[in-house]
């Protein structure tokens, strides 16, 4: 078996694309393609790395024989890549057709995709990365059912400097239920709160507005000296919410009134 035939076979056995192998070797995808077509031959240092990735001896890669497993090679199962400024780990165990764990970090657009994915660009049921998408997502920019990040978009719960979600918690938050310094939503709680139904904050703007400076149809104004909302009756606010918006969930009513007098 020729080198180029062995290389293509071994790469496919590892479940690697030409692009993924190229990233591990820090070469272009075109270089890998040329090696596999027999047009060119890799340099010595790349041959050593290939032997480690595939878990075979260098001799068996070079000679016209079947690849021979290197029993002392611990890189390939599961394979690790720590070449240069790139670090990657992909577990052999799979779930839903994806690696159980995929870690891929380094300079550039390093993609990780797995049940648990950690990478510059991470996609998984649980994902952590600069840009992450998943059921549960954490990152600089994160998107998920539950997400946390500098800029966070969560369909259910979102927390971050800027948070958008069903329940959004952040310095600037936008959501159905929103909590933040600047809070915008259906129900908003914050220093500056703007809502389509109920707003509670130092400055509150909504049909039901609760705060020190308010603007609304139904207004509850705090006149306490220490700004602790002690002069506002929580029971009266709860009654106003449940009367005007009877479909409001009990936990939302509780959240909007828990710290009132």
PDB file of C-alpha atoms in Angstrom:
ATOM      1  CA  UNK A   1       0.000   0.000   0.000  1.00  0.00           C
ATOM      2  CA  UNK A   2       1.381   3.369  -1.047  1.00  0.00           C
ATOM      3  CA  UNK A   3       1.801   6.246   1.401  1.00  0.00           C
ATOM      4  CA  UNK A   4      -0.996   8.327  -0.085  1.00  0.00           C
ATOM      5  CA  UNK A   5      -3.404   5.362   0.101  1.00  0.00           C
ATOM      6  CA  UNK A   6      -2.513   4.694   3.730  1.00  0.00           C
ATOM      7  CA  UNK A   7      -2.904   8.336   4.662  1.00  0.00           C
ATOM      8  CA  UNK A   8      -6.384   8.598   3.209  1.00  0.00           C
ATOM      9  CA  UNK A   9      -7.469   5.306   4.799  1.00  0.00           C
ATOM     10  CA  UNK A  10      -6.087   6.187   8.228  1.00  0.00           C
ATOM     11  CA  UNK A  11      -7.614   9.649   8.153  1.00  0.00           C
ATOM     12  CA  UNK A  12     -11.058   8.255   7.388  1.00  0.00           C
ATOM     13  CA  UNK A  13     -10.685   5.617  10.105  1.00  0.00           C
ATOM     14  CA  UNK A  14     -10.129   8.442  12.565  1.00  0.00           C
ATOM     15  CA  UNK A  15     -13.245  10.227  11.326  1.00  0.00           C
ATOM     16  CA  UNK A  16     -11.251  13.303  10.315  1.00  0.00           C
ATOM     17  CA  UNK A  17     -11.947  15.567   7.369  1.00  0.00           C
ATOM     18  CA  UNK A  18      -9.050  16.934   5.333  1.00  0.00           C
ATOM     19  CA  UNK A  19      -9.709  20.330   6.893  1.00  0.00           C
ATOM     20  CA  UNK A  20      -9.586  18.952  10.458  1.00  0.00           C
ATOM     21  CA  UNK A  21      -6.353  17.082   9.793  1.00  0.00           C
ATOM     22  CA  UNK A  22      -4.866  20.180   8.178  1.00  0.00           C
ATOM     23  CA  UNK A  23      -5.675  22.217  11.296  1.00  0.00           C
ATOM     24  CA  UNK A  24      -3.958  19.661  13.504  1.00  0.00           C
ATOM     25  CA  UNK A  25      -0.853  19.756  11.315  1.00  0.00           C
ATOM     26  CA  UNK A  26      -1.012  23.531  10.810  1.00  0.00           C
ATOM     27  CA  UNK A  27      -0.980  23.219   7.040  1.00  0.00           C
ATOM     28  CA  UNK A  28      -3.534  24.066   4.376  1.00  0.00           C
ATOM     29  CA  UNK A  29      -6.270  21.666   3.329  1.00  0.00           C
ATOM     30  CA  UNK A  30      -4.766  21.749  -0.149  1.00  0.00           C
ATOM     31  CA  UNK A  31      -1.521  20.337   1.250  1.00  0.00           C
ATOM     32  CA  UNK A  32      -3.369  17.374   2.751  1.00  0.00           C
ATOM     33  CA  UNK A  33      -5.251  16.877  -0.518  1.00  0.00           C
ATOM     34  CA  UNK A  34      -1.982  16.795  -2.474  1.00  0.00           C
ATOM     35  CA  UNK A  35      -0.462  14.263  -0.059  1.00  0.00           C
ATOM     36  CA  UNK A  36      -3.486  12.007  -0.430  1.00  0.00           C
ATOM     37  CA  UNK A  37      -3.440  12.228  -4.213  1.00  0.00           C
ATOM     38  CA  UNK A  38       0.292  11.440  -4.370  1.00  0.00           C
ATOM     39  CA  UNK A  39       1.245  14.811  -5.858  1.00  0.00           C
ATOM     40  CA  UNK A  40       3.518  15.814  -2.972  1.00  0.00           C
ATOM     41  CA  UNK A  41       5.017  14.267   0.164  1.00  0.00           C
ATOM     42  CA  UNK A  42       4.922  15.708   3.715  1.00  0.00           C
ATOM     43  CA  UNK A  43       8.034  16.952   5.471  1.00  0.00           C
ATOM     44  CA  UNK A  44       9.689  14.839   8.159  1.00  0.00           C
ATOM     45  CA  UNK A  45       8.162  16.699  11.115  1.00  0.00           C
ATOM     46  CA  UNK A  46       4.698  16.313   9.596  1.00  0.00           C
ATOM     47  CA  UNK A  47       5.297  12.583   9.115  1.00  0.00           C
ATOM     48  CA  UNK A  48       6.091  12.251  12.815  1.00  0.00           C
ATOM     49  CA  UNK A  49       2.915  14.126  13.725  1.00  0.00           C
ATOM     50  CA  UNK A  50       0.867  11.990  11.343  1.00  0.00           C
ATOM     51  CA  UNK A  51       2.222   8.825  12.946  1.00  0.00           C
ATOM     52  CA  UNK A  52       1.183  10.142  16.374  1.00  0.00           C
ATOM     53  CA  UNK A  53      -2.287  11.132  15.206  1.00  0.00           C
ATOM     54  CA  UNK A  54      -2.895   7.794  13.489  1.00  0.00           C
ATOM     55  CA  UNK A  55      -1.149   5.732  16.164  1.00  0.00           C
ATOM     56  CA  UNK A  56       1.184   3.935  13.746  1.00  0.00           C
ATOM     57  CA  UNK A  57       4.953   3.729  13.308  1.00  0.00           C
ATOM     58  CA  UNK A  58       6.741   6.147  11.014  1.00  0.00           C
ATOM     59  CA  UNK A  59       8.429   3.200   9.250  1.00  0.00           C
ATOM     60  CA  UNK A  60       5.120   1.646   8.305  1.00  0.00           C
ATOM     61  CA  UNK A  61       3.940   4.951   6.901  1.00  0.00           C
ATOM     62  CA  UNK A  62       7.013   5.299   4.707  1.00  0.00           C
ATOM     63  CA  UNK A  63       7.437   1.695   3.572  1.00  0.00           C
ATOM     64  CA  UNK A  64       5.235  -0.107   1.093  1.00  0.00           C
ATOM     65  CA  UNK A  65       3.611  -2.222   3.823  1.00  0.00           C
ATOM     66  CA  UNK A  66       0.430  -2.242   5.856  1.00  0.00           C
ATOM     67  CA  UNK A  67       0.371   0.380   8.675  1.00  0.00           C
ATOM     68  CA  UNK A  68       1.747  -1.033  11.919  1.00  0.00           C
ATOM     69  CA  UNK A  69       0.235   0.086  15.220  1.00  0.00           C
ATOM     70  CA  UNK A  70       2.595   1.886  17.601  1.00  0.00           C
ATOM     71  CA  UNK A  71       1.769   0.350  20.974  1.00  0.00           C
ATOM     72  CA  UNK A  72       3.533   3.134  22.856  1.00  0.00           C
ATOM     73  CA  UNK A  73       1.631   5.850  21.040  1.00  0.00           C
ATOM     74  CA  UNK A  74      -0.997   7.380  23.357  1.00  0.00           C
ATOM     75  CA  UNK A  75      -1.943  10.289  21.143  1.00  0.00           C
ATOM     76  CA  UNK A  76      -4.412   8.647  18.844  1.00  0.00           C
ATOM     77  CA  UNK A  77      -6.991   6.995  21.069  1.00  0.00           C
ATOM     78  CA  UNK A  78      -8.507   9.383  21.799  1.00  0.00           C
ATOM     79  CA  UNK A  79      -6.367  11.725  19.741  1.00  0.00           C
ATOM     80  CA  UNK A  80      -4.771  14.851  21.143  1.00  0.00           C
ATOM     81  CA  UNK A  81      -3.222  17.693  19.217  1.00  0.00           C
ATOM     82  CA  UNK A  82      -1.064  20.235  20.983  1.00  0.00           C
ATOM     83  CA  UNK A  83       0.960  21.330  18.003  1.00  0.00           C
ATOM     84  CA  UNK A  84       2.041  24.977  18.049  1.00  0.00           C
ATOM     85  CA  UNK A  85      -0.772  27.178  19.294  1.00  0.00           C
ATOM     86  CA  UNK A  86      -3.544  24.647  18.756  1.00  0.00           C
ATOM     87  CA  UNK A  87      -4.973  22.238  21.306  1.00  0.00           C
ATOM     88  CA  UNK A  88      -7.558  19.621  20.405  1.00  0.00           C
ATOM     89  CA  UNK A  89      -9.151  16.601  21.981  1.00  0.00           C
ATOM     90  CA  UNK A  90     -11.944  14.490  20.554  1.00  0.00           C
ATOM     91  CA  UNK A  91     -13.274  11.503  22.445  1.00  0.00           C
ATOM     92  CA  UNK A  92     -13.907   8.229  20.652  1.00  0.00           C
ATOM     93  CA  UNK A  93     -17.166   7.770  22.565  1.00  0.00           C
ATOM     94  CA  UNK A  94     -20.100   9.204  20.635  1.00  0.00           C
ATOM     95  CA  UNK A  95     -23.697  10.187  21.308  1.00  0.00           C
ATOM     96  CA  UNK A  96     -26.261  11.395  18.758  1.00  0.00           C
ATOM     97  CA  UNK A  97     -23.624  10.914  16.054  1.00  0.00           C
ATOM     98  CA  UNK A  98     -21.238  13.398  17.709  1.00  0.00           C
ATOM     99  CA  UNK A  99     -18.172  12.957  19.942  1.00  0.00           C
ATOM    100  CA  UNK A 100     -19.133  12.932  23.596  1.00  0.00           C
ATOM    101  CA  UNK A 101     -16.432  15.579  24.187  1.00  0.00           C
ATOM    102  CA  UNK A 102     -14.717  17.794  21.629  1.00  0.00           C
ATOM    103  CA  UNK A 103     -12.222  20.455  22.716  1.00  0.00           C
ATOM    104  CA  UNK A 104     -10.610  22.669  20.085  1.00  0.00           C
ATOM    105  CA  UNK A 105      -8.904  25.889  21.089  1.00  0.00           C
ATOM    106  CA  UNK A 106      -6.135  28.063  19.682  1.00  0.00           C
ATOM    107  CA  UNK A 107      -5.644  31.059  17.437  1.00  0.00           C
ATOM    108  CA  UNK A 108      -8.180  31.360  14.663  1.00  0.00           C
ATOM    109  CA  UNK A 109     -11.604  29.853  13.999  1.00  0.00           C
ATOM    110  CA  UNK A 110     -11.142  26.574  15.872  1.00  0.00           C
ATOM    111  CA  UNK A 111     -14.448  24.710  15.746  1.00  0.00           C
ATOM    112  CA  UNK A 112     -15.648  22.235  18.339  1.00  0.00           C
ATOM    113  CA  UNK A 113     -18.758  20.118  17.858  1.00  0.00           C
ATOM    114  CA  UNK A 114     -19.848  17.514  20.355  1.00  0.00           C
ATOM    115  CA  UNK A 115     -22.295  16.668  23.102  1.00  0.00           C
ATOM    116  CA  UNK A 116     -19.935  18.719  25.269  1.00  0.00           C
ATOM    117  CA  UNK A 117     -18.094  21.220  23.063  1.00  0.00           C
ATOM    118  CA  UNK A 118     -15.352  23.597  24.163  1.00  0.00           C
ATOM    119  CA  UNK A 119     -13.735  25.744  21.503  1.00  0.00           C
ATOM    120  CA  UNK A 120     -13.368  29.117  19.886  1.00  0.00           C
ATOM    121  CA  UNK A 121     -16.517  28.243  17.928  1.00  0.00           C
ATOM    122  CA  UNK A 122     -18.449  25.694  19.979  1.00  0.00           C
ATOM    123  CA  UNK A 123     -21.636  23.820  19.078  1.00  0.00           C
ATOM    124  CA  UNK A 124     -23.108  21.160  21.339  1.00  0.00           C
ATOM    125  CA  UNK A 125     -25.746  20.245  23.874  1.00  0.00           C
ATOM    126  CA  UNK A 126     -23.421  21.921  26.377  1.00  0.00           C
ATOM    127  CA  UNK A 127     -21.113  24.436  24.697  1.00  0.00           C
ATOM    128  CA  UNK A 128     -18.412  26.750  26.015  1.00  0.00           C
ATOM    129  CA  UNK A 129     -16.520  29.122  23.731  1.00  0.00           C
ATOM    130  CA  UNK A 130     -15.961  32.587  22.374  1.00  0.00           C
ATOM    131  CA  UNK A 131     -18.940  31.957  20.100  1.00  0.00           C
ATOM    132  CA  UNK A 132     -21.117  29.172  21.447  1.00  0.00           C
ATOM    133  CA  UNK A 133     -24.455  27.651  20.476  1.00  0.00           C
ATOM    134  CA  UNK A 134     -26.172  24.836  22.292  1.00  0.00           C
ATOM    135  CA  UNK A 135     -28.896  23.694  24.624  1.00  0.00           C
ATOM    136  CA  UNK A 136     -26.813  25.130  27.495  1.00  0.00           C
ATOM    137  CA  UNK A 137     -24.349  27.703  26.202  1.00  0.00           C
ATOM    138  CA  UNK A 138     -21.597  29.797  27.795  1.00  0.00           C
ATOM    139  CA  UNK A 139     -19.401  32.229  25.882  1.00  0.00           C
ATOM    140  CA  UNK A 140     -18.400  35.697  24.830  1.00  0.00           C
ATOM    141  CA  UNK A 141     -21.329  35.477  22.413  1.00  0.00           C
ATOM    142  CA  UNK A 142     -23.720  32.688  23.361  1.00  0.00           C
ATOM    143  CA  UNK A 143     -26.956  31.328  21.920  1.00  0.00           C
ATOM    144  CA  UNK A 144     -28.980  28.562  23.509  1.00  0.00           C
ATOM    145  CA  UNK A 145     -32.003  27.457  25.455  1.00  0.00           C
ATOM    146  CA  UNK A 146     -30.058  28.510  28.567  1.00  0.00           C
ATOM    147  CA  UNK A 147     -27.163  30.861  27.838  1.00  0.00           C
ATOM    148  CA  UNK A 148     -24.623  33.018  29.647  1.00  0.00           C
ATOM    149  CA  UNK A 149     -22.084  35.409  28.147  1.00  0.00           C
ATOM    150  CA  UNK A 150     -21.040  38.956  27.438  1.00  0.00           C
ATOM    151  CA  UNK A 151     -23.734  39.008  24.749  1.00  0.00           C
ATOM    152  CA  UNK A 152     -26.234  36.292  25.541  1.00  0.00           C
ATOM    153  CA  UNK A 153     -29.376  35.096  23.735  1.00  0.00           C
ATOM    154  CA  UNK A 154     -31.321  32.409  25.559  1.00  0.00           C
ATOM    155  CA  UNK A 155     -34.725  31.152  24.493  1.00  0.00           C
ATOM    156  CA  UNK A 156     -35.499  30.192  28.088  1.00  0.00           C
ATOM    157  CA  UNK A 157     -32.932  31.866  30.398  1.00  0.00           C
ATOM    158  CA  UNK A 158     -30.249  34.354  29.431  1.00  0.00           C
ATOM    159  CA  UNK A 159     -27.683  36.084  31.613  1.00  0.00           C
ATOM    160  CA  UNK A 160     -24.889  38.413  30.555  1.00  0.00           C
ATOM    161  CA  UNK A 161     -23.727  41.978  30.152  1.00  0.00           C
ATOM    162  CA  UNK A 162     -26.313  42.247  27.372  1.00  0.00           C
ATOM    163  CA  UNK A 163     -28.965  39.551  27.762  1.00  0.00           C
ATOM    164  CA  UNK A 164     -31.912  38.691  25.535  1.00  0.00           C
ATOM    165  CA  UNK A 165     -34.241  35.861  26.461  1.00  0.00           C
ATOM    166  CA  UNK A 166     -37.433  34.583  27.983  1.00  0.00           C
ATOM    167  CA  UNK A 167     -35.984  35.369  31.414  1.00  0.00           C
ATOM    168  CA  UNK A 168     -33.170  37.882  30.820  1.00  0.00           C
ATOM    169  CA  UNK A 169     -30.748  38.983  33.528  1.00  0.00           C
ATOM    170  CA  UNK A 170     -27.979  41.461  32.729  1.00  0.00           C
ATOM    171  CA  UNK A 171     -26.646  44.973  32.809  1.00  0.00           C
ATOM    172  CA  UNK A 172     -28.840  45.572  29.770  1.00  0.00           C
ATOM    173  CA  UNK A 173     -31.605  42.983  29.561  1.00  0.00           C
ATOM    174  CA  UNK A 174     -34.427  42.452  27.106  1.00  0.00           C
ATOM    175  CA  UNK A 175     -36.935  39.663  27.645  1.00  0.00           C
ATOM    176  CA  UNK A 176     -40.433  38.603  28.543  1.00  0.00           C
ATOM    177  CA  UNK A 177     -39.285  38.853  32.152  1.00  0.00           C
ATOM    178  CA  UNK A 178     -36.283  41.171  32.375  1.00  0.00           C
ATOM    179  CA  UNK A 179     -33.973  42.050  35.267  1.00  0.00           C
ATOM    180  CA  UNK A 180     -31.114  44.524  34.867  1.00  0.00           C
ATOM    181  CA  UNK A 181     -29.701  47.997  35.264  1.00  0.00           C
ATOM    182  CA  UNK A 182     -31.539  48.873  32.067  1.00  0.00           C
ATOM    183  CA  UNK A 183     -34.434  46.462  31.700  1.00  0.00           C
ATOM    184  CA  UNK A 184     -36.898  46.191  28.821  1.00  0.00           C
ATOM    185  CA  UNK A 185     -39.637  43.588  28.580  1.00  0.00           C
ATOM    186  CA  UNK A 186     -43.192  42.573  29.269  1.00  0.00           C
ATOM    187  CA  UNK A 187     -42.312  42.524  32.974  1.00  0.00           C
ATOM    188  CA  UNK A 188     -39.224  44.574  33.847  1.00  0.00           C
ATOM    189  CA  UNK A 189     -37.274  45.011  37.052  1.00  0.00           C
ATOM    190  CA  UNK A 190     -34.278  47.361  37.206  1.00  0.00           C
ATOM    191  CA  UNK A 191     -32.788  50.778  37.825  1.00  0.00           C
ATOM    192  CA  UNK A 192     -34.429  51.930  34.607  1.00  0.00           C
ATOM    193  CA  UNK A 193     -37.345  49.648  33.749  1.00  0.00           C
ATOM    194  CA  UNK A 194     -39.537  49.839  30.655  1.00  0.00           C
ATOM    195  CA  UNK A 195     -42.317  47.300  30.163  1.00  0.00           C
ATOM    196  CA  UNK A 196     -45.465  46.602  28.173  1.00  0.00           C
ATOM    197  CA  UNK A 197     -47.193  45.407  31.368  1.00  0.00           C
ATOM    198  CA  UNK A 198     -45.360  45.935  34.677  1.00  0.00           C
ATOM    199  CA  UNK A 199     -42.176  47.895  35.419  1.00  0.00           C
ATOM    200  CA  UNK A 200     -40.499  48.128  38.820  1.00  0.00           C
ATOM    201  CA  UNK A 201     -37.443  50.337  39.370  1.00  0.00           C
ATOM    202  CA  UNK A 202     -36.027  53.708  40.325  1.00  0.00           C
ATOM    203  CA  UNK A 203     -37.386  54.899  36.978  1.00  0.00           C
ATOM    204  CA  UNK A 204     -40.352  52.828  35.798  1.00  0.00           C
ATOM    205  CA  UNK A 205     -42.376  53.218  32.616  1.00  0.00           C
ATOM    206  CA  UNK A 206     -45.302  50.815  32.008  1.00  0.00           C
ATOM    207  CA  UNK A 207     -49.098  50.526  32.315  1.00  0.00           C
ATOM    208  CA  UNK A 208     -48.398  49.414  35.902  1.00  0.00           C
ATOM    209  CA  UNK A 209     -45.371  51.422  37.056  1.00  0.00           C
ATOM    210  CA  UNK A 210     -43.732  50.984  40.445  1.00  0.00           C
ATOM    211  CA  UNK A 211     -40.803  53.176  41.491  1.00  0.00           C
ATOM    212  CA  UNK A 212     -39.519  56.562  42.537  1.00  0.00           C
ATOM    213  CA  UNK A 213     -39.989  58.204  39.146  1.00  0.00           C
ATOM    214  CA  UNK A 214     -42.905  56.573  37.340  1.00  0.00           C
ATOM    215  CA  UNK A 215     -45.037  56.946  34.269  1.00  0.00           C
ATOM    216  CA  UNK A 216     -48.037  54.691  33.764  1.00  0.00           C
ATOM    217  CA  UNK A 217     -51.781  54.177  33.913  1.00  0.00           C
ATOM    218  CA  UNK A 218     -51.530  52.679  37.403  1.00  0.00           C
ATOM    219  CA  UNK A 219     -48.708  54.256  39.409  1.00  0.00           C
ATOM    220  CA  UNK A 220     -47.133  53.263  42.702  1.00  0.00           C
ATOM    221  CA  UNK A 221     -44.613  55.871  43.886  1.00  0.00           C
ATOM    222  CA  UNK A 222     -41.948  55.207  46.494  1.00  0.00           C
ATOM    223  CA  UNK A 223     -41.482  58.132  48.879  1.00  0.00           C
ATOM    224  CA  UNK A 224     -39.223  56.443  51.427  1.00  0.00           C
ATOM    225  CA  UNK A 225     -36.138  58.412  52.481  1.00  0.00           C
ATOM    226  CA  UNK A 226     -33.764  55.477  52.024  1.00  0.00           C
ATOM    227  CA  UNK A 227     -35.218  54.364  48.652  1.00  0.00           C
ATOM    228  CA  UNK A 228     -36.165  50.882  49.863  1.00  0.00           C
ATOM    229  CA  UNK A 229     -39.735  50.886  48.473  1.00  0.00           C
ATOM    230  CA  UNK A 230     -41.108  50.486  52.006  1.00  0.00           C
ATOM    231  CA  UNK A 231     -43.924  52.950  51.352  1.00  0.00           C
ATOM    232  CA  UNK A 232     -45.386  50.799  48.569  1.00  0.00           C
ATOM    233  CA  UNK A 233     -47.803  48.075  49.648  1.00  0.00           C
ATOM    234  CA  UNK A 234     -46.878  44.784  47.965  1.00  0.00           C
ATOM    235  CA  UNK A 235     -50.408  43.405  48.319  1.00  0.00           C
ATOM    236  CA  UNK A 236     -51.843  46.377  46.416  1.00  0.00           C
ATOM    237  CA  UNK A 237     -49.332  45.911  43.578  1.00  0.00           C
ATOM    238  CA  UNK A 238     -50.083  42.166  43.406  1.00  0.00           C
ATOM    239  CA  UNK A 239     -53.804  42.923  43.261  1.00  0.00           C
ATOM    240  CA  UNK A 240     -53.284  45.444  40.439  1.00  0.00           C
ATOM    241  CA  UNK A 241     -51.234  42.945  38.409  1.00  0.00           C
ATOM    242  CA  UNK A 242     -53.614  40.014  38.851  1.00  0.00           C
ATOM    243  CA  UNK A 243     -56.663  42.198  38.133  1.00  0.00           C
ATOM    244  CA  UNK A 244     -55.276  43.847  35.014  1.00  0.00           C
ATOM    245  CA  UNK A 245     -53.264  40.856  33.784  1.00  0.00           C
ATOM    246  CA  UNK A 246     -54.907  37.698  35.205  1.00  0.00           C
ATOM    247  CA  UNK A 247     -52.826  35.431  32.952  1.00  0.00           C
ATOM    248  CA  UNK A 248     -49.587  36.484  34.722  1.00  0.00           C
ATOM    249  CA  UNK A 249     -47.748  33.521  36.258  1.00  0.00           C
ATOM    250  CA  UNK A 250     -47.658  33.511  40.058  1.00  0.00           C
ATOM    251  CA  UNK A 251     -43.844  33.379  40.150  1.00  0.00           C
ATOM    252  CA  UNK A 252     -43.700  36.512  37.993  1.00  0.00           C
ATOM    253  CA  UNK A 253     -46.105  38.317  40.331  1.00  0.00           C
ATOM    254  CA  UNK A 254     -43.944  37.233  43.254  1.00  0.00           C
ATOM    255  CA  UNK A 255     -40.744  38.362  41.520  1.00  0.00           C
ATOM    256  CA  UNK A 256     -42.138  41.807  40.789  1.00  0.00           C
ATOM    257  CA  UNK A 257     -43.308  42.382  44.363  1.00  0.00           C
ATOM    258  CA  UNK A 258     -41.004  40.385  46.657  1.00  0.00           C
ATOM    259  CA  UNK A 259     -38.975  43.380  47.931  1.00  0.00           C
ATOM    260  CA  UNK A 260     -41.830  45.850  48.322  1.00  0.00           C
ATOM    261  CA  UNK A 261     -43.071  47.036  51.722  1.00  0.00           C
TER     262      UNK A 261
END
